[in-house]
């Protein structure tokens, strides 16, 4: 069976149905192949199936609904919570020749009627809508008159109260299932925990949806974590080798955002502040500059980032400890979405920890939620304190086992000084066992320190042989020992039983003296500092290719500026690098270049070829080249 597919320029092509997704991947998006599970997801949805897609940031979720929407007859409705995010997607898709519109509160009246007319006339492949608009009667009436290819729910974790992005409007999305039966629905998120996943299934009525769970590893992102000693100096040493690249520096407070941005500026580094307290106009100007200019640093509170799809953020630095491992992973995940190498740096101090704990304690959340928040903060701390691979520790928290150390984190690159913690670990674990695996960290430390508390007396724990055997260490050291045991999988936290600690088989091995365990000595060594300062090679180009690459970037900057678009919407660095290497002289030679779809070749192919020719005939532009 074959489908006649109209391209953006009105041509009609006969394509067999099974080949359609690959054909669109190549002709529209200019990409040679699918990544990970994209192909199975897309085929499943094209055939009308529902899907829940869990993929890390930058994993390529968008294609999972964009391609099925183009393949299937009718328009794909995409629910997206953030206007900035929608706008970015629309810019990118328009450049690819996809027929796309948005409906949100930022549109003018005439833009809105244009979008509505296009929907009515069946002239859209994709329509992005804000969730609050979705259930409005006039919008639903419009949809009733249209043919719907699919419904995609982006950032689907917003339906769950579990995370911090809960949006009540998301709860209504389930009603679409009733109103449009038979239309496939895809829910997508980068939040991986089980609770969120279950909430998505239940609250969006996706009972029969197939679950696609990708690995959450981001191999191109390098993790580095250091104790905070002289934050400004540490930051500048990190930034030095990365000047000219786009990056985000996160701070906890508005005040430190302002001070850090000013401090960087004073050191001659171009940096702009961003936080919720800034005047709206300044804030959006700074955000816009970050998106459109190259090599700008944005110093921000976490108010910045959600809804930012900039693919070429090359580094993310945290000057303060994030609130949880989840938050840390999400914030660092904003680096390197384009798949090219990117680096992160987290500076943490004990003061941050005290502050974060106080923030949890003083919040209005129910006790149960506070306990979970404390555990999530502890998980992050455990990753800070680990003496082994950071990535292994992070992924383990998300339930993924990574067999070998990654080779791309600071502890892998510059092994740390450690102390033999086997005896301390045995004491800690024996406290866990002797108290019947029913208690949390606080009480277990009381047992080790021989504390005189009500709880100790009530359970007669002063009679245990473990009572008071840990007086050689302070409470914070024991806290760290327990966190390390959790990170290394020797102990697990039972969240269904009030955070009680339990031994695992790994723990059993250590307790019986079959394995030893090492703990990190926290000092920033010279080798570690050097490893963090050095950046990974972004794009490997010979000298002459690099010159052409620079010329192509200049052309891209011109094309972007004249259309008031971010440079990456025109071409990614990867595309330009491939052009610099291939040196195409004809439009057909552009076809194998990643990112060069039919529309891009039509629009910009000649610009690119002109640059290549000018580069190769330096007579025309002076003899300074080569
Ligand atoms: P997510 O929404 O999961 O964070 P995106 O859909 O924005 O990720 O994709 C991230 C980047 O990866 C984009 O620049 C996109 O063009 C690129 N990408 C996605 N799929 C592929 C693929 N199959 N081949 C090459 N690049 C891809
Ligand atoms: Zn590692």
PDB file of N, CA and C in Angstrom, residues 285-380:
ATOM      1  N   UNK A 285      14.668  40.083  27.540  1.00  0.00           N
ATOM      2  CA  UNK A 285      15.765  40.520  26.674  1.00  0.00           C
ATOM      3  C   UNK A 285      17.008  39.653  26.920  1.00  0.00           C
ATOM      4  N   UNK A 286      17.283  39.381  28.189  1.00  0.00           N
ATOM      5  CA  UNK A 286      18.456  38.565  28.500  1.00  0.00           C
ATOM      6  C   UNK A 286      18.296  37.132  27.993  1.00  0.00           C
ATOM      7  N   UNK A 287      17.096  36.610  28.145  1.00  0.00           N
ATOM      8  CA  UNK A 287      16.847  35.255  27.662  1.00  0.00           C
ATOM      9  C   UNK A 287      17.006  35.190  26.141  1.00  0.00           C
ATOM     10  N   UNK A 288      16.454  36.210  25.484  1.00  0.00           N
ATOM     11  CA  UNK A 288      16.524  36.267  24.039  1.00  0.00           C
ATOM     12  C   UNK A 288      17.977  36.351  23.569  1.00  0.00           C
ATOM     13  N   UNK A 289      18.760  37.174  24.256  1.00  0.00           N
ATOM     14  CA  UNK A 289      20.176  37.311  23.897  1.00  0.00           C
ATOM     15  C   UNK A 289      20.877  35.968  24.052  1.00  0.00           C
ATOM     16  N   UNK A 290      20.562  35.272  25.121  1.00  0.00           N
ATOM     17  CA  UNK A 290      21.184  33.971  25.355  1.00  0.00           C
ATOM     18  C   UNK A 290      20.845  32.995  24.231  1.00  0.00           C
ATOM     19  N   UNK A 291      19.586  33.027  23.788  1.00  0.00           N
ATOM     20  CA  UNK A 291      19.179  32.103  22.729  1.00  0.00           C
ATOM     21  C   UNK A 291      19.812  32.468  21.392  1.00  0.00           C
ATOM     22  N   UNK A 292      19.920  33.757  21.131  1.00  0.00           N
ATOM     23  CA  UNK A 292      20.300  34.160  19.771  1.00  0.00           C
ATOM     24  C   UNK A 292      21.781  34.453  19.581  1.00  0.00           C
ATOM     25  N   UNK A 293      22.445  34.912  20.646  1.00  0.00           N
ATOM     26  CA  UNK A 293      23.855  35.231  20.468  1.00  0.00           C
ATOM     27  C   UNK A 293      24.704  34.014  20.783  1.00  0.00           C
ATOM     28  N   UNK A 294      25.876  33.990  20.193  1.00  0.00           N
ATOM     29  CA  UNK A 294      26.778  32.894  20.526  1.00  0.00           C
ATOM     30  C   UNK A 294      27.683  33.306  21.666  1.00  0.00           C
ATOM     31  N   UNK A 295      28.046  32.358  22.482  1.00  0.00           N
ATOM     32  CA  UNK A 295      29.086  32.608  23.469  1.00  0.00           C
ATOM     33  C   UNK A 295      28.665  33.427  24.664  1.00  0.00           C
ATOM     34  N   UNK A 296      27.380  33.434  24.973  1.00  0.00           N
ATOM     35  CA  UNK A 296      26.918  34.220  26.110  1.00  0.00           C
ATOM     36  C   UNK A 296      26.697  33.315  27.321  1.00  0.00           C
ATOM     37  N   UNK A 297      27.024  33.858  28.519  1.00  0.00           N
ATOM     38  CA  UNK A 297      26.776  33.108  29.746  1.00  0.00           C
ATOM     39  C   UNK A 297      25.574  33.709  30.445  1.00  0.00           C
ATOM     40  N   UNK A 298      24.643  32.885  30.851  1.00  0.00           N
ATOM     41  CA  UNK A 298      23.497  33.358  31.602  1.00  0.00           C
ATOM     42  C   UNK A 298      23.655  32.905  33.044  1.00  0.00           C
ATOM     43  N   UNK A 299      23.632  33.863  33.972  1.00  0.00           N
ATOM     44  CA  UNK A 299      23.691  33.529  35.392  1.00  0.00           C
ATOM     45  C   UNK A 299      22.259  33.581  35.896  1.00  0.00           C
ATOM     46  N   UNK A 300      21.760  32.473  36.443  1.00  0.00           N
ATOM     47  CA  UNK A 300      20.318  32.385  36.664  1.00  0.00           C
ATOM     48  C   UNK A 300      19.961  31.612  37.919  1.00  0.00           C
ATOM     49  N   UNK A 301      18.761  31.883  38.415  1.00  0.00           N
ATOM     50  CA  UNK A 301      18.163  30.988  39.405  1.00  0.00           C
ATOM     51  C   UNK A 301      17.471  29.890  38.606  1.00  0.00           C
ATOM     52  N   UNK A 302      16.949  28.884  39.301  1.00  0.00           N
ATOM     53  CA  UNK A 302      16.330  27.794  38.530  1.00  0.00           C
ATOM     54  C   UNK A 302      15.049  28.234  37.848  1.00  0.00           C
ATOM     55  N   UNK A 303      14.624  29.509  38.089  1.00  0.00           N
ATOM     56  CA  UNK A 303      13.487  30.051  37.333  1.00  0.00           C
ATOM     57  C   UNK A 303      13.790  29.966  35.841  1.00  0.00           C
ATOM     58  N   UNK A 304      15.068  29.892  35.504  1.00  0.00           N
ATOM     59  CA  UNK A 304      15.431  29.825  34.097  1.00  0.00           C
ATOM     60  C   UNK A 304      15.706  28.387  33.671  1.00  0.00           C
ATOM     61  N   UNK A 305      15.190  28.023  32.554  1.00  0.00           N
ATOM     62  CA  UNK A 305      15.621  26.743  32.019  1.00  0.00           C
ATOM     63  C   UNK A 305      14.474  25.903  31.528  1.00  0.00           C
ATOM     64  N   UNK A 306      13.421  25.801  32.329  1.00  0.00           N
ATOM     65  CA  UNK A 306      12.307  25.006  31.847  1.00  0.00           C
ATOM     66  C   UNK A 306      11.791  25.732  30.619  1.00  0.00           C
ATOM     67  N   UNK A 307      11.636  25.017  29.547  1.00  0.00           N
ATOM     68  CA  UNK A 307      11.153  25.666  28.349  1.00  0.00           C
ATOM     69  C   UNK A 307      12.260  26.243  27.497  1.00  0.00           C
ATOM     70  N   UNK A 308      13.498  25.960  27.869  1.00  0.00           N
ATOM     71  CA  UNK A 308      14.600  26.398  27.025  1.00  0.00           C
ATOM     72  C   UNK A 308      15.126  25.181  26.278  1.00  0.00           C
ATOM     73  N   UNK A 309      15.017  25.255  24.972  1.00  0.00           N
ATOM     74  CA  UNK A 309      15.406  24.113  24.153  1.00  0.00           C
ATOM     75  C   UNK A 309      16.705  24.362  23.413  1.00  0.00           C
ATOM     76  N   UNK A 310      17.472  25.347  23.850  1.00  0.00           N
ATOM     77  CA  UNK A 310      18.703  25.674  23.134  1.00  0.00           C
ATOM     78  C   UNK A 310      19.598  24.444  23.102  1.00  0.00           C
ATOM     79  N   UNK A 311      19.906  23.939  21.904  1.00  0.00           N
ATOM     80  CA  UNK A 311      20.617  22.652  21.846  1.00  0.00           C
ATOM     81  C   UNK A 311      22.123  22.778  22.087  1.00  0.00           C
ATOM     82  N   UNK A 312      22.680  23.993  21.942  1.00  0.00           N
ATOM     83  CA  UNK A 312      24.140  24.094  21.973  1.00  0.00           C
ATOM     84  C   UNK A 312      24.655  24.743  23.259  1.00  0.00           C
ATOM     85  N   UNK A 313      23.965  24.508  24.375  1.00  0.00           N
ATOM     86  CA  UNK A 313      24.502  24.949  25.665  1.00  0.00           C
ATOM     87  C   UNK A 313      25.683  24.029  25.977  1.00  0.00           C
ATOM     88  N   UNK A 314      26.875  24.605  26.098  1.00  0.00           N
ATOM     89  CA  UNK A 314      28.086  23.775  26.212  1.00  0.00           C
ATOM     90  C   UNK A 314      28.470  23.475  27.656  1.00  0.00           C
ATOM     91  N   UNK A 315      27.950  24.261  28.614  1.00  0.00           N
ATOM     92  CA  UNK A 315      28.258  23.923  30.006  1.00  0.00           C
ATOM     93  C   UNK A 315      27.179  24.447  30.941  1.00  0.00           C
ATOM     94  N   UNK A 316      27.047  23.769  32.072  1.00  0.00           N
ATOM     95  CA  UNK A 316      26.152  24.201  33.145  1.00  0.00           C
ATOM     96  C   UNK A 316      26.951  24.122  34.441  1.00  0.00           C
ATOM     97  N   UNK A 317      27.047  25.261  35.143  1.00  0.00           N
ATOM     98  CA  UNK A 317      27.762  25.259  36.424  1.00  0.00           C
ATOM     99  C   UNK A 317      26.774  25.593  37.537  1.00  0.00           C
ATOM    100  N   UNK A 318      26.874  24.886  38.648  1.00  0.00           N
ATOM    101  CA  UNK A 318      26.045  25.182  39.823  1.00  0.00           C
ATOM    102  C   UNK A 318      26.948  25.762  40.910  1.00  0.00           C
ATOM    103  N   UNK A 319      26.646  26.974  41.341  1.00  0.00           N
ATOM    104  CA  UNK A 319      27.431  27.550  42.433  1.00  0.00           C
ATOM    105  C   UNK A 319      26.852  27.164  43.792  1.00  0.00           C
ATOM    106  N   UNK A 320      25.626  26.623  43.788  1.00  0.00           N
ATOM    107  CA  UNK A 320      24.997  26.159  45.023  1.00  0.00           C
ATOM    108  C   UNK A 320      24.390  24.788  44.776  1.00  0.00           C
ATOM    109  N   UNK A 321      24.196  24.091  45.881  1.00  0.00           N
ATOM    110  CA  UNK A 321      23.665  22.732  45.780  1.00  0.00           C
ATOM    111  C   UNK A 321      22.194  22.748  45.339  1.00  0.00           C
ATOM    112  N   UNK A 322      21.821  22.005  44.293  1.00  0.00           N
ATOM    113  CA  UNK A 322      20.400  21.901  43.938  1.00  0.00           C
ATOM    114  C   UNK A 322      19.643  21.154  45.042  1.00  0.00           C
ATOM    115  N   UNK A 323      18.309  21.145  44.947  1.00  0.00           N
ATOM    116  CA  UNK A 323      17.503  20.576  46.022  1.00  0.00           C
ATOM    117  C   UNK A 323      17.415  19.064  46.013  1.00  0.00           C
ATOM    118  N   UNK A 324      17.737  18.438  44.901  1.00  0.00           N
ATOM    119  CA  UNK A 324      17.625  16.981  44.825  1.00  0.00           C
ATOM    120  C   UNK A 324      18.476  16.471  43.678  1.00  0.00           C
ATOM    121  N   UNK A 325      18.701  15.174  43.665  1.00  0.00           N
ATOM    122  CA  UNK A 325      19.448  14.597  42.548  1.00  0.00           C
ATOM    123  C   UNK A 325      18.643  14.757  41.252  1.00  0.00           C
ATOM    124  N   UNK A 326      17.321  14.664  41.383  1.00  0.00           N
ATOM    125  CA  UNK A 326      16.464  14.850  40.211  1.00  0.00           C
ATOM    126  C   UNK A 326      16.654  16.241  39.608  1.00  0.00           C
ATOM    127  N   UNK A 327      16.642  17.266  40.495  1.00  0.00           N
ATOM    128  CA  UNK A 327      16.798  18.648  40.018  1.00  0.00           C
ATOM    129  C   UNK A 327      18.179  18.835  39.387  1.00  0.00           C
ATOM    130  N   UNK A 328      19.199  18.285  40.038  1.00  0.00           N
ATOM    131  CA  UNK A 328      20.560  18.396  39.507  1.00  0.00           C
ATOM    132  C   UNK A 328      20.637  17.774  38.113  1.00  0.00           C
ATOM    133  N   UNK A 329      20.021  16.607  37.967  1.00  0.00           N
ATOM    134  CA  UNK A 329      20.104  15.903  36.687  1.00  0.00           C
ATOM    135  C   UNK A 329      19.351  16.662  35.601  1.00  0.00           C
ATOM    136  N   UNK A 330      18.217  17.229  35.989  1.00  0.00           N
ATOM    137  CA  UNK A 330      17.430  17.979  35.016  1.00  0.00           C
ATOM    138  C   UNK A 330      18.173  19.264  34.606  1.00  0.00           C
ATOM    139  N   UNK A 331      18.758  19.945  35.582  1.00  0.00           N
ATOM    140  CA  UNK A 331      19.426  21.210  35.276  1.00  0.00           C
ATOM    141  C   UNK A 331      20.713  20.981  34.470  1.00  0.00           C
ATOM    142  N   UNK A 332      21.502  19.998  34.859  1.00  0.00           N
ATOM    143  CA  UNK A 332      22.701  19.709  34.066  1.00  0.00           C
ATOM    144  C   UNK A 332      22.300  19.192  32.682  1.00  0.00           C
ATOM    145  N   UNK A 333      21.129  18.572  32.616  1.00  0.00           N
ATOM    146  CA  UNK A 333      20.649  18.005  31.354  1.00  0.00           C
ATOM    147  C   UNK A 333      20.382  19.053  30.285  1.00  0.00           C
ATOM    148  N   UNK A 334      20.376  20.326  30.677  1.00  0.00           N
ATOM    149  CA  UNK A 334      20.166  21.386  29.680  1.00  0.00           C
ATOM    150  C   UNK A 334      21.426  21.610  28.851  1.00  0.00           C
ATOM    151  N   UNK A 335      22.529  21.012  29.250  1.00  0.00           N
ATOM    152  CA  UNK A 335      23.751  21.100  28.454  1.00  0.00           C
ATOM    153  C   UNK A 335      23.739  20.009  27.382  1.00  0.00           C
ATOM    154  N   UNK A 336      24.347  20.336  26.251  1.00  0.00           N
ATOM    155  CA  UNK A 336      24.635  19.315  25.241  1.00  0.00           C
ATOM    156  C   UNK A 336      23.457  18.559  24.666  1.00  0.00           C
ATOM    157  N   UNK A 337      22.337  19.221  24.467  1.00  0.00           N
ATOM    158  CA  UNK A 337      21.201  18.520  23.854  1.00  0.00           C
ATOM    159  C   UNK A 337      21.515  18.095  22.437  1.00  0.00           C
ATOM    160  N   UNK A 338      22.450  18.775  21.791  1.00  0.00           N
ATOM    161  CA  UNK A 338      22.796  18.429  20.413  1.00  0.00           C
ATOM    162  C   UNK A 338      23.690  17.191  20.336  1.00  0.00           C
ATOM    163  N   UNK A 339      24.046  16.633  21.483  1.00  0.00           N
ATOM    164  CA  UNK A 339      24.837  15.400  21.471  1.00  0.00           C
ATOM    165  C   UNK A 339      26.341  15.636  21.436  1.00  0.00           C
ATOM    166  N   UNK A 340      26.768  16.880  21.242  1.00  0.00           N
ATOM    167  CA  UNK A 340      28.212  17.163  21.253  1.00  0.00           C
ATOM    168  C   UNK A 340      28.677  17.275  22.708  1.00  0.00           C
ATOM    169  N   UNK A 341      29.990  17.101  22.949  1.00  0.00           N
ATOM    170  CA  UNK A 341      30.475  17.132  24.327  1.00  0.00           C
ATOM    171  C   UNK A 341      30.082  18.415  25.072  1.00  0.00           C
ATOM    172  N   UNK A 342      29.743  18.253  26.344  1.00  0.00           N
ATOM    173  CA  UNK A 342      29.371  19.385  27.190  1.00  0.00           C
ATOM    174  C   UNK A 342      29.829  19.051  28.601  1.00  0.00           C
ATOM    175  N   UNK A 343      30.072  20.104  29.413  1.00  0.00           N
ATOM    176  CA  UNK A 343      30.567  19.846  30.767  1.00  0.00           C
ATOM    177  C   UNK A 343      29.717  20.502  31.832  1.00  0.00           C
ATOM    178  N   UNK A 344      29.785  19.937  33.028  1.00  0.00           N
ATOM    179  CA  UNK A 344      29.071  20.520  34.153  1.00  0.00           C
ATOM    180  C   UNK A 344      30.032  20.644  35.329  1.00  0.00           C
ATOM    181  N   UNK A 345      29.720  21.568  36.211  1.00  0.00           N
ATOM    182  CA  UNK A 345      30.488  21.711  37.444  1.00  0.00           C
ATOM    183  C   UNK A 345      29.526  22.038  38.572  1.00  0.00           C
ATOM    184  N   UNK A 346      29.601  21.275  39.651  1.00  0.00           N
ATOM    185  CA  UNK A 346      28.802  21.594  40.835  1.00  0.00           C
ATOM    186  C   UNK A 346      29.753  21.879  41.990  1.00  0.00           C
ATOM    187  N   UNK A 347      29.587  23.054  42.609  1.00  0.00           N
ATOM    188  CA  UNK A 347      30.354  23.383  43.802  1.00  0.00           C
ATOM    189  C   UNK A 347      29.417  23.219  44.987  1.00  0.00           C
ATOM    190  N   UNK A 348      29.828  22.446  45.982  1.00  0.00           N
ATOM    191  CA  UNK A 348      28.928  22.292  47.121  1.00  0.00           C
ATOM    192  C   UNK A 348      29.662  22.475  48.435  1.00  0.00           C
ATOM    193  N   UNK A 349      28.959  23.082  49.372  1.00  0.00           N
ATOM    194  CA  UNK A 349      29.531  23.308  50.689  1.00  0.00           C
ATOM    195  C   UNK A 349      28.545  22.859  51.749  1.00  0.00           C
ATOM    196  N   UNK A 350      29.034  22.647  52.950  1.00  0.00           N
ATOM    197  CA  UNK A 350      28.170  22.170  54.017  1.00  0.00           C
ATOM    198  C   UNK A 350      27.083  23.187  54.354  1.00  0.00           C
ATOM    199  N   UNK A 351      27.414  24.475  54.153  1.00  0.00           N
ATOM    200  CA  UNK A 351      26.416  25.509  54.414  1.00  0.00           C
ATOM    201  C   UNK A 351      25.195  25.358  53.512  1.00  0.00           C
ATOM    202  N   UNK A 352      25.472  25.027  52.244  1.00  0.00           N
ATOM    203  CA  UNK A 352      24.367  24.803  51.289  1.00  0.00           C
ATOM    204  C   UNK A 352      23.449  23.721  51.808  1.00  0.00           C
ATOM    205  N   UNK A 353      24.092  22.705  52.356  1.00  0.00           N
ATOM    206  CA  UNK A 353      23.340  21.551  52.795  1.00  0.00           C
ATOM    207  C   UNK A 353      22.410  21.938  53.947  1.00  0.00           C
ATOM    208  N   UNK A 354      22.967  22.703  54.871  1.00  0.00           N
ATOM    209  CA  UNK A 354      22.174  23.152  56.010  1.00  0.00           C
ATOM    210  C   UNK A 354      20.984  23.969  55.514  1.00  0.00           C
ATOM    211  N   UNK A 355      21.259  24.845  54.546  1.00  0.00           N
ATOM    212  CA  UNK A 355      20.215  25.693  53.986  1.00  0.00           C
ATOM    213  C   UNK A 355      19.130  24.857  53.308  1.00  0.00           C
ATOM    214  N   UNK A 356      19.551  23.895  52.508  1.00  0.00           N
ATOM    215  CA  UNK A 356      18.586  23.054  51.799  1.00  0.00           C
ATOM    216  C   UNK A 356      17.722  22.259  52.771  1.00  0.00           C
ATOM    217  N   UNK A 357      18.364  21.738  53.826  1.00  0.00           N
ATOM    218  CA  UNK A 357      17.589  20.963  54.807  1.00  0.00           C
ATOM    219  C   UNK A 357      16.563  21.866  55.474  1.00  0.00           C
ATOM    220  N   UNK A 358      17.000  23.114  55.780  1.00  0.00           N
ATOM    221  CA  UNK A 358      16.074  24.045  56.424  1.00  0.00           C
ATOM    222  C   UNK A 358      14.923  24.373  55.488  1.00  0.00           C
ATOM    223  N   UNK A 359      15.215  24.508  54.190  1.00  0.00           N
ATOM    224  CA  UNK A 359      14.151  24.816  53.230  1.00  0.00           C
ATOM    225  C   UNK A 359      13.098  23.713  53.230  1.00  0.00           C
ATOM    226  N   UNK A 360      13.549  22.475  53.328  1.00  0.00           N
ATOM    227  CA  UNK A 360      12.596  21.360  53.348  1.00  0.00           C
ATOM    228  C   UNK A 360      11.800  21.388  54.658  1.00  0.00           C
ATOM    229  N   UNK A 361      12.529  21.535  55.771  1.00  0.00           N
ATOM    230  CA  UNK A 361      11.860  21.499  57.074  1.00  0.00           C
ATOM    231  C   UNK A 361      10.812  22.593  57.212  1.00  0.00           C
ATOM    232  N   UNK A 362      11.143  23.788  56.660  1.00  0.00           N
ATOM    233  CA  UNK A 362      10.234  24.918  56.854  1.00  0.00           C
ATOM    234  C   UNK A 362       9.117  24.981  55.819  1.00  0.00           C
ATOM    235  N   UNK A 363       9.139  24.093  54.831  1.00  0.00           N
ATOM    236  CA  UNK A 363       8.102  24.155  53.805  1.00  0.00           C
ATOM    237  C   UNK A 363       6.772  23.660  54.378  1.00  0.00           C
ATOM    238  N   UNK A 364       5.700  23.933  53.630  1.00  0.00           N
ATOM    239  CA  UNK A 364       4.377  23.528  54.115  1.00  0.00           C
ATOM    240  C   UNK A 364       3.988  22.124  53.683  1.00  0.00           C
ATOM    241  N   UNK A 365       4.917  21.420  53.076  1.00  0.00           N
ATOM    242  CA  UNK A 365       4.570  20.094  52.559  1.00  0.00           C
ATOM    243  C   UNK A 365       4.222  19.144  53.697  1.00  0.00           C
ATOM    244  N   UNK A 366       3.382  18.134  53.394  1.00  0.00           N
ATOM    245  CA  UNK A 366       3.076  17.107  54.392  1.00  0.00           C
ATOM    246  C   UNK A 366       4.352  16.340  54.782  1.00  0.00           C
ATOM    247  N   UNK A 367       4.351  15.790  55.977  1.00  0.00           N
ATOM    248  CA  UNK A 367       5.517  15.080  56.513  1.00  0.00           C
ATOM    249  C   UNK A 367       6.052  14.046  55.536  1.00  0.00           C
ATOM    250  N   UNK A 368       5.139  13.312  54.918  1.00  0.00           N
ATOM    251  CA  UNK A 368       5.508  12.243  54.003  1.00  0.00           C
ATOM    252  C   UNK A 368       6.344  12.797  52.834  1.00  0.00           C
ATOM    253  N   UNK A 369       5.884  13.918  52.285  1.00  0.00           N
ATOM    254  CA  UNK A 369       6.591  14.536  51.157  1.00  0.00           C
ATOM    255  C   UNK A 369       7.961  15.045  51.624  1.00  0.00           C
ATOM    256  N   UNK A 370       7.991  15.646  52.812  1.00  0.00           N
ATOM    257  CA  UNK A 370       9.265  16.159  53.330  1.00  0.00           C
ATOM    258  C   UNK A 370      10.293  15.039  53.447  1.00  0.00           C
ATOM    259  N   UNK A 371       9.826  13.873  53.885  1.00  0.00           N
ATOM    260  CA  UNK A 371      10.737  12.753  54.056  1.00  0.00           C
ATOM    261  C   UNK A 371      11.341  12.358  52.712  1.00  0.00           C
ATOM    262  N   UNK A 372      10.492  12.356  51.690  1.00  0.00           N
ATOM    263  CA  UNK A 372      10.979  11.994  50.363  1.00  0.00           C
ATOM    264  C   UNK A 372      11.941  13.061  49.842  1.00  0.00           C
ATOM    265  N   UNK A 373      11.603  14.331  50.108  1.00  0.00           N
ATOM    266  CA  UNK A 373      12.498  15.407  49.662  1.00  0.00           C
ATOM    267  C   UNK A 373      13.865  15.299  50.331  1.00  0.00           C
ATOM    268  N   UNK A 374      13.848  14.936  51.615  1.00  0.00           N
ATOM    269  CA  UNK A 374      15.129  14.761  52.309  1.00  0.00           C
ATOM    270  C   UNK A 374      15.928  13.620  51.680  1.00  0.00           C
ATOM    271  N   UNK A 375      15.228  12.552  51.330  1.00  0.00           N
ATOM    272  CA  UNK A 375      15.921  11.403  50.724  1.00  0.00           C
ATOM    273  C   UNK A 375      16.508  11.784  49.367  1.00  0.00           C
ATOM    274  N   UNK A 376      15.773  12.615  48.607  1.00  0.00           N
ATOM    275  CA  UNK A 376      16.263  13.019  47.284  1.00  0.00           C
ATOM    276  C   UNK A 376      17.473  13.946  47.406  1.00  0.00           C
ATOM    277  N   UNK A 377      17.457  14.781  48.446  1.00  0.00           N
ATOM    278  CA  UNK A 377      18.611  15.648  48.699  1.00  0.00           C
ATOM    279  C   UNK A 377      19.804  14.795  49.125  1.00  0.00           C
ATOM    280  N   UNK A 378      19.538  13.810  49.987  1.00  0.00           N
ATOM    281  CA  UNK A 378      20.606  12.913  50.427  1.00  0.00           C
ATOM    282  C   UNK A 378      21.213  12.141  49.259  1.00  0.00           C
ATOM    283  N   UNK A 379      20.368  11.782  48.300  1.00  0.00           N
ATOM    284  CA  UNK A 379      20.871  11.048  47.137  1.00  0.00           C
ATOM    285  C   UNK A 379      21.873  11.921  46.379  1.00  0.00           C
ATOM    286  N   UNK A 380      21.563  13.198  46.263  1.00  0.00           N
ATOM    287  CA  UNK A 380      22.488  14.108  45.584  1.00  0.00           C
ATOM    288  C   UNK A 380      23.791  14.223  46.371  1.00  0.00           C
TER     289      UNK A 380
END
